[in-house]
Every structure is written in C-alpha cells, then in structure tokens.
mmCIF file of C-alpha atoms in Angstrom:
data_model
loop_
_atom_site.group_PDB
_atom_site.id
_atom_site.type_symbol
_atom_site.label_atom_id
_atom_site.label_comp_id
_atom_site.label_asym_id
_atom_site.label_seq_id
_atom_site.Cartn_x
_atom_site.Cartn_y
_atom_site.Cartn_z
ATOM 1 C CA MET A 1 101.436 155.855 44.973
ATOM 2 C CA PRO A 2 102.029 152.784 42.773
ATOM 3 C CA THR A 3 104.172 152.997 39.675
ATOM 4 C CA LEU A 4 102.220 152.984 36.406
ATOM 5 C CA ALA A 5 103.415 151.980 32.958
ATOM 6 C CA ARG A 6 102.283 152.162 29.360
ATOM 7 C CA HIS A 7 103.357 150.188 26.284
ATOM 8 C CA VAL A 8 102.511 151.645 22.866
ATOM 9 C CA GLU A 9 103.267 150.075 19.488
ATOM 10 C CA PHE A 10 103.372 152.527 16.572
ATOM 11 C CA THR A 11 103.326 151.501 12.907
ATOM 12 C CA ALA A 12 104.921 153.837 10.386
ATOM 13 C CA ARG A 13 103.991 154.385 6.778
ATOM 14 C CA PRO A 14 105.773 151.725 4.701
ATOM 15 C CA GLY A 15 109.465 152.501 4.650
ATOM 16 C CA SER A 16 109.157 155.301 7.235
ATOM 17 C CA GLY A 17 110.283 153.462 10.375
ATOM 18 C CA ASP A 18 113.437 155.571 10.714
ATOM 19 C CA GLU A 19 111.406 158.778 10.388
ATOM 20 C CA LEU A 20 108.999 157.608 13.097
ATOM 21 C CA GLU A 21 111.850 156.587 15.373
ATOM 22 C CA ALA A 22 113.471 160.025 15.000
ATOM 23 C CA ALA A 23 110.162 161.782 15.737
ATOM 24 C CA LEU A 24 109.587 159.730 18.892
ATOM 25 C CA LEU A 25 113.139 160.360 20.090
ATOM 26 C CA ARG A 26 112.541 164.109 19.651
ATOM 27 C CA ALA A 27 109.374 163.719 21.719
ATOM 28 C CA ALA A 28 111.436 161.907 24.370
ATOM 29 C CA GLU A 29 113.868 164.852 24.558
ATOM 30 C CA GLY A 30 110.947 167.125 25.435
ATOM 31 C CA LEU A 31 110.088 164.902 28.401
ATOM 32 C CA GLN A 32 113.480 165.269 30.090
ATOM 33 C CA GLY A 33 113.005 166.380 33.696
ATOM 34 C CA ARG A 34 109.237 165.801 33.736
ATOM 35 C CA PRO A 35 107.934 165.338 37.295
ATOM 36 C CA GLY A 36 106.994 161.717 37.894
ATOM 37 C CA LEU A 37 108.818 160.306 34.849
ATOM 38 C CA GLU A 38 110.876 157.178 35.589
ATOM 39 C CA ALA A 39 111.430 155.863 32.041
ATOM 40 C CA TRP A 40 110.377 156.638 28.457
ATOM 41 C CA ILE A 41 112.154 154.240 26.114
ATOM 42 C CA VAL A 42 111.904 154.112 22.314
ATOM 43 C CA SER A 43 112.678 150.705 20.758
ATOM 44 C CA ARG A 44 112.627 149.074 17.343
ATOM 45 C CA VAL A 45 111.059 145.671 16.710
ATOM 46 C CA GLU A 46 113.398 143.119 15.159
ATOM 47 C CA GLY A 47 112.044 141.908 11.825
ATOM 48 C CA SER A 48 109.407 144.678 11.642
ATOM 49 C CA PRO A 49 111.184 147.793 10.321
ATOM 50 C CA ASP A 50 108.034 149.908 10.330
ATOM 51 C CA VAL A 51 107.100 149.212 13.972
ATOM 52 C CA VAL A 52 108.433 151.420 16.772
ATOM 53 C CA VAL A 53 107.603 150.811 20.428
ATOM 54 C CA VAL A 54 107.510 153.199 23.391
ATOM 55 C CA ASP A 55 107.634 151.876 26.954
ATOM 56 C CA GLU A 56 106.985 154.490 29.623
ATOM 57 C CA ARG A 57 106.922 154.350 33.405
ATOM 58 C CA TRP A 58 105.531 156.992 35.762
ATOM 59 C CA THR A 59 105.097 157.432 39.488
ATOM 60 C CA ASP A 60 101.348 158.108 39.161
ATOM 61 C CA ALA A 61 98.489 158.575 36.696
ATOM 62 C CA ALA A 62 98.377 162.367 37.092
ATOM 63 C CA ALA A 63 102.026 162.705 36.039
ATOM 64 C CA MET A 64 101.464 160.360 33.087
ATOM 65 C CA ASP A 65 98.384 162.225 31.865
ATOM 66 C CA ALA A 66 100.006 165.638 32.334
ATOM 67 C CA ALA A 67 102.713 164.648 29.839
ATOM 68 C CA LEU A 68 100.269 163.979 26.999
ATOM 69 C CA PRO A 69 100.989 166.475 24.182
ATOM 70 C CA GLU A 70 98.550 169.224 23.335
ATOM 71 C CA PRO A 71 97.090 169.580 19.802
ATOM 72 C CA GLY A 72 99.531 171.565 17.690
ATOM 73 C CA ASP A 73 102.594 170.222 19.506
ATOM 74 C CA GLU A 74 105.475 169.989 16.994
ATOM 75 C CA ALA A 75 106.714 166.635 18.269
ATOM 76 C CA LEU A 76 103.199 165.191 18.062
ATOM 77 C CA ALA A 77 102.795 166.538 14.524
ATOM 78 C CA ALA A 78 106.038 164.859 13.431
ATOM 79 C CA VAL A 79 104.935 161.541 14.914
ATOM 80 C CA MET A 80 101.509 161.770 13.272
ATOM 81 C CA ALA A 81 103.084 162.564 9.901
ATOM 82 C CA ALA A 82 105.157 159.361 10.039
ATOM 83 C CA LEU A 83 102.335 157.044 11.145
ATOM 84 C CA ASP A 84 100.511 154.615 8.880
ATOM 85 C CA PRO A 85 96.936 156.009 8.791
ATOM 86 C CA GLU A 86 95.577 152.490 8.286
ATOM 87 C CA THR A 87 97.145 151.084 11.488
ATOM 88 C CA PRO A 88 96.292 152.931 14.701
ATOM 89 C CA PRO A 89 98.752 152.711 17.611
ATOM 90 C CA ARG A 90 98.250 149.741 19.937
ATOM 91 C CA ARG A 91 98.289 150.826 23.581
ATOM 92 C CA LEU A 92 98.444 148.799 26.776
ATOM 93 C CA ASP A 93 98.142 150.459 30.189
ATOM 94 C CA LEU A 94 100.051 148.467 32.800
ATOM 95 C CA ARG A 95 100.549 148.318 36.553
ATOM 96 C CA PRO A 96 104.022 146.862 37.318
ATOM 97 C CA ALA A 97 103.853 144.184 40.007
ATOM 98 C CA GLY A 98 107.573 143.920 40.853
ATOM 99 C CA GLY A 99 110.923 142.594 39.707
ATOM 100 C CA PRO A 100 114.519 143.778 39.204
ATOM 101 C CA GLY A 101 114.785 147.390 38.114
ATOM 102 C CA LEU A 102 111.436 148.464 39.554
ATOM 103 C CA LEU A 103 112.123 151.244 42.027
ATOM 104 C CA PRO A 104 109.990 151.569 45.145
ATOM 105 C CA PRO A 105 107.996 154.788 45.516
ATOM 106 C CA PRO A 106 109.936 157.493 47.378
ATOM 107 C CA ARG A 107 109.107 157.857 51.050
ATOM 108 C CA PRO A 108 107.092 160.958 51.906
ATOM 109 C CA GLY A 109 108.451 163.683 54.132
ATOM 110 C CA VAL A 110 111.969 164.467 55.335
ATOM 111 C CA THR A 111 114.638 162.512 57.227
ATOM 112 C CA HIS A 112 117.674 163.982 58.981
ATOM 113 C CA ALA A 113 120.724 162.208 60.375
ATOM 114 C CA SER A 114 124.449 162.699 60.910
ATOM 115 C CA LEU A 115 126.699 160.803 58.523
ATOM 116 C CA LEU A 116 128.811 159.855 61.522
ATOM 117 C CA ASP A 117 125.897 158.024 63.145
ATOM 118 C CA ALA A 118 126.170 155.232 60.537
ATOM 119 C CA GLU A 119 128.350 152.261 61.501
ATOM 120 C CA ASP A 120 131.941 152.359 60.251
ATOM 121 C CA GLN A 121 131.951 149.434 57.825
ATOM 122 C CA ALA A 122 135.709 149.636 57.239
ATOM 123 C CA ALA A 123 136.427 148.986 60.912
ATOM 124 C CA ALA A 124 133.709 146.339 61.099
ATOM 125 C CA HIS A 125 135.369 144.350 58.290
ATOM 126 C CA GLY A 126 138.988 144.731 59.407
ATOM 127 C CA PHE A 127 139.995 147.639 57.143
ATOM 128 C CA GLY A 128 140.240 150.340 59.797
ATOM 129 C CA ALA A 129 143.847 151.152 58.854
ATOM 130 C CA GLN A 130 142.601 152.413 55.482
ATOM 131 C CA GLY A 131 140.157 154.811 57.149
ATOM 132 C CA ALA A 132 136.420 154.901 57.855
ATOM 133 C CA SER A 133 133.546 154.101 55.487
ATOM 134 C CA ARG A 134 129.944 154.779 56.420
ATOM 135 C CA PHE A 135 126.772 154.170 54.397
ATOM 136 C CA PRO A 136 123.864 156.090 55.979
ATOM 137 C CA ALA A 137 121.138 155.044 53.505
ATOM 138 C CA GLY A 138 119.343 153.100 56.231
ATOM 139 C CA LEU A 139 119.485 155.987 58.707
ATOM 140 C CA LEU A 140 117.976 158.314 56.110
ATOM 141 C CA GLY A 141 115.402 155.804 54.845
ATOM 142 C CA LEU A 142 116.802 156.015 51.301
ATOM 143 C CA GLU A 143 115.305 153.608 48.777
ATOM 144 C CA ARG A 144 116.442 155.110 45.466
ATOM 145 C CA THR A 145 119.713 156.850 46.341
ATOM 146 C CA GLY A 146 122.989 155.401 47.589
ATOM 147 C CA ILE A 147 125.392 157.451 49.685
ATOM 148 C CA GLY A 148 128.789 156.704 51.206
ATOM 149 C CA HIS A 149 131.049 158.789 53.452
ATOM 150 C CA HIS A 150 134.747 157.896 53.406
ATOM 151 C CA ARG A 151 137.630 159.281 55.455
ATOM 152 C CA MET A 152 141.192 158.160 54.707
ATOM 153 C CA PRO A 153 144.272 159.090 56.741
ATOM 154 C CA ALA A 154 147.368 160.542 55.060
ATOM 155 C CA GLY A 155 148.930 158.154 52.550
ATOM 156 C CA ALA A 156 146.241 155.470 52.941
ATOM 157 C CA ARG A 157 145.051 153.541 49.884
ATOM 158 C CA SER A 158 141.701 151.822 49.330
ATOM 159 C CA ALA A 159 141.759 148.246 50.623
ATOM 160 C CA PHE A 160 140.228 147.176 47.295
ATOM 161 C CA GLY A 161 138.872 148.618 44.092
ATOM 162 C CA HIS A 162 135.279 148.219 42.953
ATOM 163 C CA ARG A 163 132.916 148.816 40.068
ATOM 164 C CA HIS A 164 129.179 148.553 39.453
ATOM 165 C CA ALA A 165 126.897 146.819 36.992
ATOM 166 C CA THR A 166 124.475 149.727 36.501
ATOM 167 C CA ALA A 167 125.033 152.475 39.099
ATOM 168 C CA GLU A 168 126.774 155.687 38.031
ATOM 169 C CA GLU A 169 128.514 157.393 40.967
ATOM 170 C CA VAL A 170 129.762 160.877 41.784
ATOM 171 C CA TYR A 171 132.539 161.397 44.327
ATOM 172 C CA VAL A 172 132.865 164.815 45.971
ATOM 173 C CA VAL A 173 136.008 165.757 47.890
ATOM 174 C CA LEU A 174 134.928 167.309 51.199
ATOM 175 C CA ALA A 175 138.416 167.766 52.633
ATOM 176 C CA GLY A 176 142.044 166.935 51.925
ATOM 177 C CA SER A 177 143.464 165.710 48.643
ATOM 178 C CA GLY A 178 144.526 162.518 46.931
ATOM 179 C CA THR A 179 144.460 160.432 43.784
ATOM 180 C CA ALA A 180 141.734 158.366 42.127
ATOM 181 C CA ALA A 181 142.597 155.361 39.983
ATOM 182 C CA VAL A 182 139.764 155.113 37.451
ATOM 183 C CA GLY A 183 140.153 152.406 34.851
ATOM 184 C CA GLU A 184 143.553 152.955 33.252
ATOM 185 C CA GLU A 185 143.775 156.611 34.355
ATOM 186 C CA THR A 186 144.746 158.426 37.536
ATOM 187 C CA VAL A 187 143.082 161.686 38.533
ATOM 188 C CA ALA A 188 144.440 164.174 41.063
ATOM 189 C CA LEU A 189 141.778 165.238 43.559
ATOM 190 C CA ALA A 190 141.547 168.485 45.520
ATOM 191 C CA VAL A 191 138.957 169.809 47.947
ATOM 192 C CA HIS A 192 135.561 170.521 46.310
ATOM 193 C CA ASP A 193 136.425 168.432 43.237
ATOM 194 C CA ALA A 194 133.675 166.191 41.874
ATOM 195 C CA LEU A 195 134.459 162.998 39.943
ATOM 196 C CA ARG A 196 131.865 161.073 37.938
ATOM 197 C CA VAL A 197 132.582 157.390 37.359
ATOM 198 C CA ALA A 198 130.576 155.248 34.923
ATOM 199 C CA PRO A 199 129.239 151.932 36.263
ATOM 200 C CA ASP A 200 131.681 149.542 34.596
ATOM 201 C CA VAL A 201 134.826 151.557 35.372
ATOM 202 C CA ALA A 202 136.961 150.217 38.228
ATOM 203 C CA ARG A 203 137.902 152.788 40.845
ATOM 204 C CA ALA A 204 140.034 153.120 44.007
ATOM 205 C CA PHE A 205 141.482 156.019 45.989
ATOM 206 C CA GLU A 206 144.702 157.064 47.708
ATOM 207 C CA ALA A 207 144.889 159.881 50.241
ATOM 208 C CA GLY A 208 147.381 162.708 49.982
ATOM 209 C CA PRO A 209 149.584 164.090 52.796
ATOM 210 C CA ASP A 210 146.604 165.787 54.481
ATOM 211 C CA GLY A 211 144.219 162.821 54.214
ATOM 212 C CA LEU A 212 141.132 162.498 52.022
ATOM 213 C CA GLU A 213 137.423 162.827 52.839
ATOM 214 C CA LEU A 214 134.931 161.798 50.141
ATOM 215 C CA LEU A 215 131.183 161.708 49.726
ATOM 216 C CA ALA A 216 129.951 159.154 47.161
ATOM 217 C CA VAL A 217 126.423 159.478 45.734
ATOM 218 C CA GLY A 218 124.565 157.460 43.098
ATOM 219 C CA PRO A 219 121.414 155.447 42.413
ATOM 220 C CA ARG A 220 120.860 152.670 44.921
ATOM 221 C CA HIS A 221 121.044 149.142 43.490
ATOM 222 C CA PRO A 222 121.693 146.602 46.283
ATOM 223 C CA GLY A 223 124.062 143.857 45.136
ATOM 224 C CA ASP A 224 125.205 145.944 42.156
ATOM 225 C CA GLY A 225 128.841 146.333 43.227
ATOM 226 C CA GLU A 226 131.806 144.099 42.385
ATOM 227 C CA VAL A 227 134.801 144.070 44.752
ATOM 228 C CA LEU A 228 138.273 143.982 43.134
ATOM 229 C CA PRO A 229 140.787 142.857 45.796
ATOM 230 C CA GLY A 230 144.164 144.591 45.613
ATOM 231 C CA TRP A 231 143.229 146.667 42.562
ATOM 232 C CA PHE A 232 144.648 150.162 42.095
ATOM 233 C CA GLY A 233 144.742 150.815 38.383
ATOM 234 C CA ASP A 234 146.882 147.775 37.609
#
C-alpha cells in the first residue's frame, strides 16, 4: 500500500505555544509502537511562537485513522485546552510521491536464505586476510533493514573504520571475542554481547585469540556509510 502523510498546523491561545507543544509531544508518546506509524513529528514555526505543526506519515489510511484519539482522551483534552478557539487547525492530507528518506512499502510474505549464500565482499575487494563480510539484504529482499555478517580470524583487525550519516547499528557477537573501537573508546566483546553504535560514531573491530563473528543490523540507507581508511580509534 502507498505511504500516506498528513500535515496539521495548530494555533495556540496567545502566549500558549509552549503549552501546546508539550501537549502534542505527550500525544506523540502515546503513539509509540503504533502499527503503520512511520513518523509523527512535532515542530515549531520560526517567527510564529503560537503555531505548532505536526507532520505524520503512515503506511496506509486504516492505520492513520485508527490512531485518531477518542473523545475523552487525556492527550486530546490537553491539546484542545491549549488551542486558540478562534483559529481552527489547518490540515492537509498528502500522498508522498518520492524522494530521500521515503521508505518503500515492506514486501509481503516471508523470505529465507543462508547468510553464507551472500557473496563475500571482503574477498571480492581484496580484504580476505581480514576475514569475510557478507551483506544478504538482496537475498532476503530487504528494503528497510540492513544486515551484515562478519567473520574475522584470530588477531585480525578491520581493514578500515566506518560511520554512517543516519543509520544506527547494533552489532551482536555470535562467536569468539574481540575489541571494538568506537569513537574514542574501546569496548571488550564476548559471545552474545550486543553493541549499539550511533550513526556519527566511527567504529572498527579487532578479533581476539579465538576469532570474532559479528552480525550487524540497522535501518537500510544505501550510500549512507563513510569509509575511514586505516582508522582504529586513532
């Protein structure tokens, strides 16, 4: 189904912009985890302190309509109390046509593949001595999720560091042990450890005496990564 969007401009009672903003942010907290919700962003308008804007994006109309608050909802009551009764909200229903940041709809059904069926990109690019790196997103038909499988022999170090512009990643240790250089820190890794790395933080890995096997998972943003040749926390 196509992604749908809505833009709503709210006007607060004079001098009550902060109160309206707080009420809308409380409403946003209640939407966390809603099926079909892709974004629900509260913004202020520069130069108009009493205007607060909400931009929402949903996978389909049913999900959007199901999130409308019922009469008596506390969050709705707080928003209504802060609104200027003389200026009704201005609403625009939108159908996004495309552009950066617009995620494709998830594919229906189920896909199944072995991680080892993906091509070893480390060997393909001359870094086989550092181990094997496979990215099975294509095999699985992934459009919103990135996944990488990395195996490093004992004592091997990443051929380069990297970081991302927007993608947060989680690294899970499947086997072995090692060290992660993350920004200015180093983190010891053991089997079953999970390490979250924020987008702008540089990261690289070194395997321990028994090697290191990692699974990396995060949102898929092609072209989002920046390679840092020779970087290992220095």
